[in-house]
PDB file of C-alpha atoms in Angstrom:
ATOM      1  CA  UNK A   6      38.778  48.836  10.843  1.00  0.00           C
ATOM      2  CA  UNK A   7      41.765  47.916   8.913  1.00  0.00           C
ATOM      3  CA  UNK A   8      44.599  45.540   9.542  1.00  0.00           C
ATOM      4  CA  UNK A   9      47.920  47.549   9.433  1.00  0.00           C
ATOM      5  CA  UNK A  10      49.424  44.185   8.967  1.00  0.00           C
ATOM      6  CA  UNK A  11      47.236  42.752   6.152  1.00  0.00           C
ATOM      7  CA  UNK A  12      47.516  46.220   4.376  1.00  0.00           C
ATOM      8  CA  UNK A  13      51.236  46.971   4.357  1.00  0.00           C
ATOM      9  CA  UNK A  14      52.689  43.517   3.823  1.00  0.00           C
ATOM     10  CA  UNK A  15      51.013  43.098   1.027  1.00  0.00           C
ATOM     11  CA  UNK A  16      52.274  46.531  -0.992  1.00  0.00           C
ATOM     12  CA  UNK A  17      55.491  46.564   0.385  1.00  0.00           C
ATOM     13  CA  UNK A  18      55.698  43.045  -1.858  1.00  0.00           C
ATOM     14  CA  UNK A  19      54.352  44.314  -4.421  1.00  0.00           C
ATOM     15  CA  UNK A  20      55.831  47.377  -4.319  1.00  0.00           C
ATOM     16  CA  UNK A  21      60.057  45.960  -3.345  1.00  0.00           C
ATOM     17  CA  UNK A  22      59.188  42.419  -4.920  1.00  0.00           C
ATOM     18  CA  UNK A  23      60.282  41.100  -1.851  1.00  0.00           C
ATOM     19  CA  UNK A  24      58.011  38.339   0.277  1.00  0.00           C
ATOM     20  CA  UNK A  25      56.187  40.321   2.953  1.00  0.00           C
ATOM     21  CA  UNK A  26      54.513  39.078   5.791  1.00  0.00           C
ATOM     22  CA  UNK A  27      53.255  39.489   9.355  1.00  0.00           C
ATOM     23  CA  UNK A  28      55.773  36.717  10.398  1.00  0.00           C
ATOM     24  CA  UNK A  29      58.659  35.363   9.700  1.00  0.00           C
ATOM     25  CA  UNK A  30      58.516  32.073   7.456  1.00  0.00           C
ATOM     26  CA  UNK A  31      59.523  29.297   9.295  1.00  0.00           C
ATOM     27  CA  UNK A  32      62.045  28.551   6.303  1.00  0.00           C
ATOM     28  CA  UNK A  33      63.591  32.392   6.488  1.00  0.00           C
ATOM     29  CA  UNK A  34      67.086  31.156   5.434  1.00  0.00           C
ATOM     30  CA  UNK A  35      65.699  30.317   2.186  1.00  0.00           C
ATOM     31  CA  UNK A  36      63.486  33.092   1.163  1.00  0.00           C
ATOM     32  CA  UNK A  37      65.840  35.800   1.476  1.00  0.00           C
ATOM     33  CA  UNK A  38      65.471  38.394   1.336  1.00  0.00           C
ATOM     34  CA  UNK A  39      61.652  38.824   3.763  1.00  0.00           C
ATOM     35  CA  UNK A  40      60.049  41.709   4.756  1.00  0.00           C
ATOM     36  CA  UNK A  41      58.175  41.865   8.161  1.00  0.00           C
ATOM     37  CA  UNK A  42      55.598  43.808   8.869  1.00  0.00           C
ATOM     38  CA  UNK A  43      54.368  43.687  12.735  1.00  0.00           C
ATOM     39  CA  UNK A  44      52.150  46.027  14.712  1.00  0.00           C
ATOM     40  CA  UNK A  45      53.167  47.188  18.262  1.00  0.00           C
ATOM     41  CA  UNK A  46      50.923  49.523  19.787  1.00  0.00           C
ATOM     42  CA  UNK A  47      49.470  52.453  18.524  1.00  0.00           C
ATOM     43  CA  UNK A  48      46.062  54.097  19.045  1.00  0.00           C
ATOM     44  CA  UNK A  49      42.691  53.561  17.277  1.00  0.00           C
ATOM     45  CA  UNK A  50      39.700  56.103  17.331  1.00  0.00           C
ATOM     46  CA  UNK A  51      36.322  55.572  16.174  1.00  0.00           C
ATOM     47  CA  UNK A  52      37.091  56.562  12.035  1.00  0.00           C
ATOM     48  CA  UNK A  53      40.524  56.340  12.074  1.00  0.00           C
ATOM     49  CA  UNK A  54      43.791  54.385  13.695  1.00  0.00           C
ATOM     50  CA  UNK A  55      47.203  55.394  14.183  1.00  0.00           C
ATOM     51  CA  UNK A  56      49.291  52.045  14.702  1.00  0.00           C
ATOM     52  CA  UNK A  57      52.881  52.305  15.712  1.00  0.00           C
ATOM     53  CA  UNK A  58      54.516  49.513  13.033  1.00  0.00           C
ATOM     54  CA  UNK A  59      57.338  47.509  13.106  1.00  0.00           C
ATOM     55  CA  UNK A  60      59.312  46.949   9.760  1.00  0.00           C
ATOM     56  CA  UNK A  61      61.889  44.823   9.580  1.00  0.00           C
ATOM     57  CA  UNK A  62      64.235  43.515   6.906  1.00  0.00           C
ATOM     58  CA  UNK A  63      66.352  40.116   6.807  1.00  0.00           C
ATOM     59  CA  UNK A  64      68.893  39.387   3.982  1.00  0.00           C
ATOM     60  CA  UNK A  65      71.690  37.312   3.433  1.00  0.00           C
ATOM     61  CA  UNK A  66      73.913  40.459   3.377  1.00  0.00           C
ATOM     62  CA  UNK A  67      74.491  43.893   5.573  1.00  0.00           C
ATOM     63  CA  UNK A  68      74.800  45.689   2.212  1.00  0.00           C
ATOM     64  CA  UNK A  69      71.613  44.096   1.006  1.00  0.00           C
ATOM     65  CA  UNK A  70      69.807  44.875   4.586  1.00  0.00           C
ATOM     66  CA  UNK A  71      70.991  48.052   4.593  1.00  0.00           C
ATOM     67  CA  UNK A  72      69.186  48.876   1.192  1.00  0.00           C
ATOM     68  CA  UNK A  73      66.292  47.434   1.043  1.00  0.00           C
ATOM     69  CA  UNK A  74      65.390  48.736   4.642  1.00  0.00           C
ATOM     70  CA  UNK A  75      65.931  51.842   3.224  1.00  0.00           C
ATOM     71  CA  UNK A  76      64.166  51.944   0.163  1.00  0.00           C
ATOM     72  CA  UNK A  77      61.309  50.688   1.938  1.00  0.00           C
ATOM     73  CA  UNK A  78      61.654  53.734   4.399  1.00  0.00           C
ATOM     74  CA  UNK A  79      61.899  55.872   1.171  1.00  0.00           C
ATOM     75  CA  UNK A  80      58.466  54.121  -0.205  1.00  0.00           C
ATOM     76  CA  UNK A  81      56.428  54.304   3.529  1.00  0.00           C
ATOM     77  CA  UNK A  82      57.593  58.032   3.882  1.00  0.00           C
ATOM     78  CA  UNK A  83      55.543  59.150   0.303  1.00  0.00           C
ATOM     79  CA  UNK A  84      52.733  56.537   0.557  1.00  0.00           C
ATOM     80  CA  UNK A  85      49.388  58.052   1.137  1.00  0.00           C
ATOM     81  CA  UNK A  86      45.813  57.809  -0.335  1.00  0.00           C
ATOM     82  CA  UNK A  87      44.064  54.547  -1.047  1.00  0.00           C
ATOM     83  CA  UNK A  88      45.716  51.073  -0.713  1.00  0.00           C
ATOM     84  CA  UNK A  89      44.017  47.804  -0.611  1.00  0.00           C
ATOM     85  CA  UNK A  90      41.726  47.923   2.802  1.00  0.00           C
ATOM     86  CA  UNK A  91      42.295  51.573   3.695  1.00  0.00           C
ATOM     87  CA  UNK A  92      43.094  55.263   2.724  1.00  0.00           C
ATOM     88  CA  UNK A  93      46.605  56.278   4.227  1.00  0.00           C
ATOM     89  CA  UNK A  94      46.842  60.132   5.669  1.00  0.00           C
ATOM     90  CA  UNK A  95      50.372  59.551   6.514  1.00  0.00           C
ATOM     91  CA  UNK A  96      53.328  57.523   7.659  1.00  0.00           C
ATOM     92  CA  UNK A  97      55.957  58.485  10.149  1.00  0.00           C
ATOM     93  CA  UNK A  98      58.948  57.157  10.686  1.00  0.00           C
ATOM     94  CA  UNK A  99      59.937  57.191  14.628  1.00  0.00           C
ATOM     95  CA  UNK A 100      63.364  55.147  14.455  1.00  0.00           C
ATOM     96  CA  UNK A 101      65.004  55.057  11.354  1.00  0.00           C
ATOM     97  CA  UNK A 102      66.443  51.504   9.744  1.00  0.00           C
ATOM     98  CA  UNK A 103      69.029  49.958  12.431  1.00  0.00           C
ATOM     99  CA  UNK A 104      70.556  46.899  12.717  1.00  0.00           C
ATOM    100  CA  UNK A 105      69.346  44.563  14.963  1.00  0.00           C
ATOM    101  CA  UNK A 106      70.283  40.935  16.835  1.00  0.00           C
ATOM    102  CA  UNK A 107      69.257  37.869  14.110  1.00  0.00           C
ATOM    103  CA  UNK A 108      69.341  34.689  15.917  1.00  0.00           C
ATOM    104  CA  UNK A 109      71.148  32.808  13.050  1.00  0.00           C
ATOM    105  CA  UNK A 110      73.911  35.303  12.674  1.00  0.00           C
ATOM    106  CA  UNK A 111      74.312  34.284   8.695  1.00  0.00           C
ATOM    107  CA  UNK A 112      71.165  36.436   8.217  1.00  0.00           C
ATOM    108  CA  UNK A 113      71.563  40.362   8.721  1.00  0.00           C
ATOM    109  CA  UNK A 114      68.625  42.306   9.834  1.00  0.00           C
ATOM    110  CA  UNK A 115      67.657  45.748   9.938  1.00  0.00           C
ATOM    111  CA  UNK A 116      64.394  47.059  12.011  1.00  0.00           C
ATOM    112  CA  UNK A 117      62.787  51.068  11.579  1.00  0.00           C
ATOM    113  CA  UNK A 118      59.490  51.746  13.483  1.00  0.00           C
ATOM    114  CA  UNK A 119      56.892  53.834  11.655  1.00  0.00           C
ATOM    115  CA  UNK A 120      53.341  55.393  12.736  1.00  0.00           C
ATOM    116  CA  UNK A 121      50.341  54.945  10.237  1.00  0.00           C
ATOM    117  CA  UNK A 122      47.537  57.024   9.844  1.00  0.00           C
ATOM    118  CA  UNK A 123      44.817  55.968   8.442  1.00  0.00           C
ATOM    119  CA  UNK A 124      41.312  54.676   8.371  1.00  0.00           C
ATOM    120  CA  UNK A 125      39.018  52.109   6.730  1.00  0.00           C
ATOM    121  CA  UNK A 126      38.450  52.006   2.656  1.00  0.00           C
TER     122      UNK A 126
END
């Protein structure tokens, strides 16, 4: 089965040219602006899963936040067919980009939850 985590973060970074991971570096401040990428539930079947995702965006800015969050909602909404690791049927996006509680309050952050379909390359 594929990783949701080890398949997104990696094309969302190549894709926004933005440093994506499954956590947060431990340096965040510095890296701005990050993408995380973070499954939270979601059900898998014998060919195929449907993870419920977690996508969230820190920058150094609310403007900045605010855009990049949603250009990557923009980019998950039309990606489907093969990826590194798996073949996507489709992406939903359940909560649109909001801003959400950072706890250093110099970095803004933005979170969207999203549903993958998809199954193993």
């Amino acid at each position: 089965m594929a990783d949701i985590e080890t398949v997104l973060a990696p094309w969302l970074e190549a894709r926004h040219g933005v440093f994506s991971a499954a956590e947060t570096p431990d340096d965040l401040e510095r890296q701005l602006p990050v993408i995380r990428v973070e499954r939270i539930g979601g059900a898998d079947e014998r060919f195929s899963q449907h993870p419920r995702v977690a996508v969230d965006v820190f920058a150094a800015t609310a403007d900045e936040a605010r855009t990049l969050s949603g250009s990557v909602r923009d980019s998950l909404l039309f990606l489907s067919g093969p990826v590194p690791g798996a073949i996507i049927r489709s992406v939903r996006c359940d909560s649109g980009p909001s801003r959400l509680p950072c706890a250093n309050e110099a970095i803004h952050r933005r979170g969207a939850m999203y549903t993958v379909s998809l199954r193993a390359a």
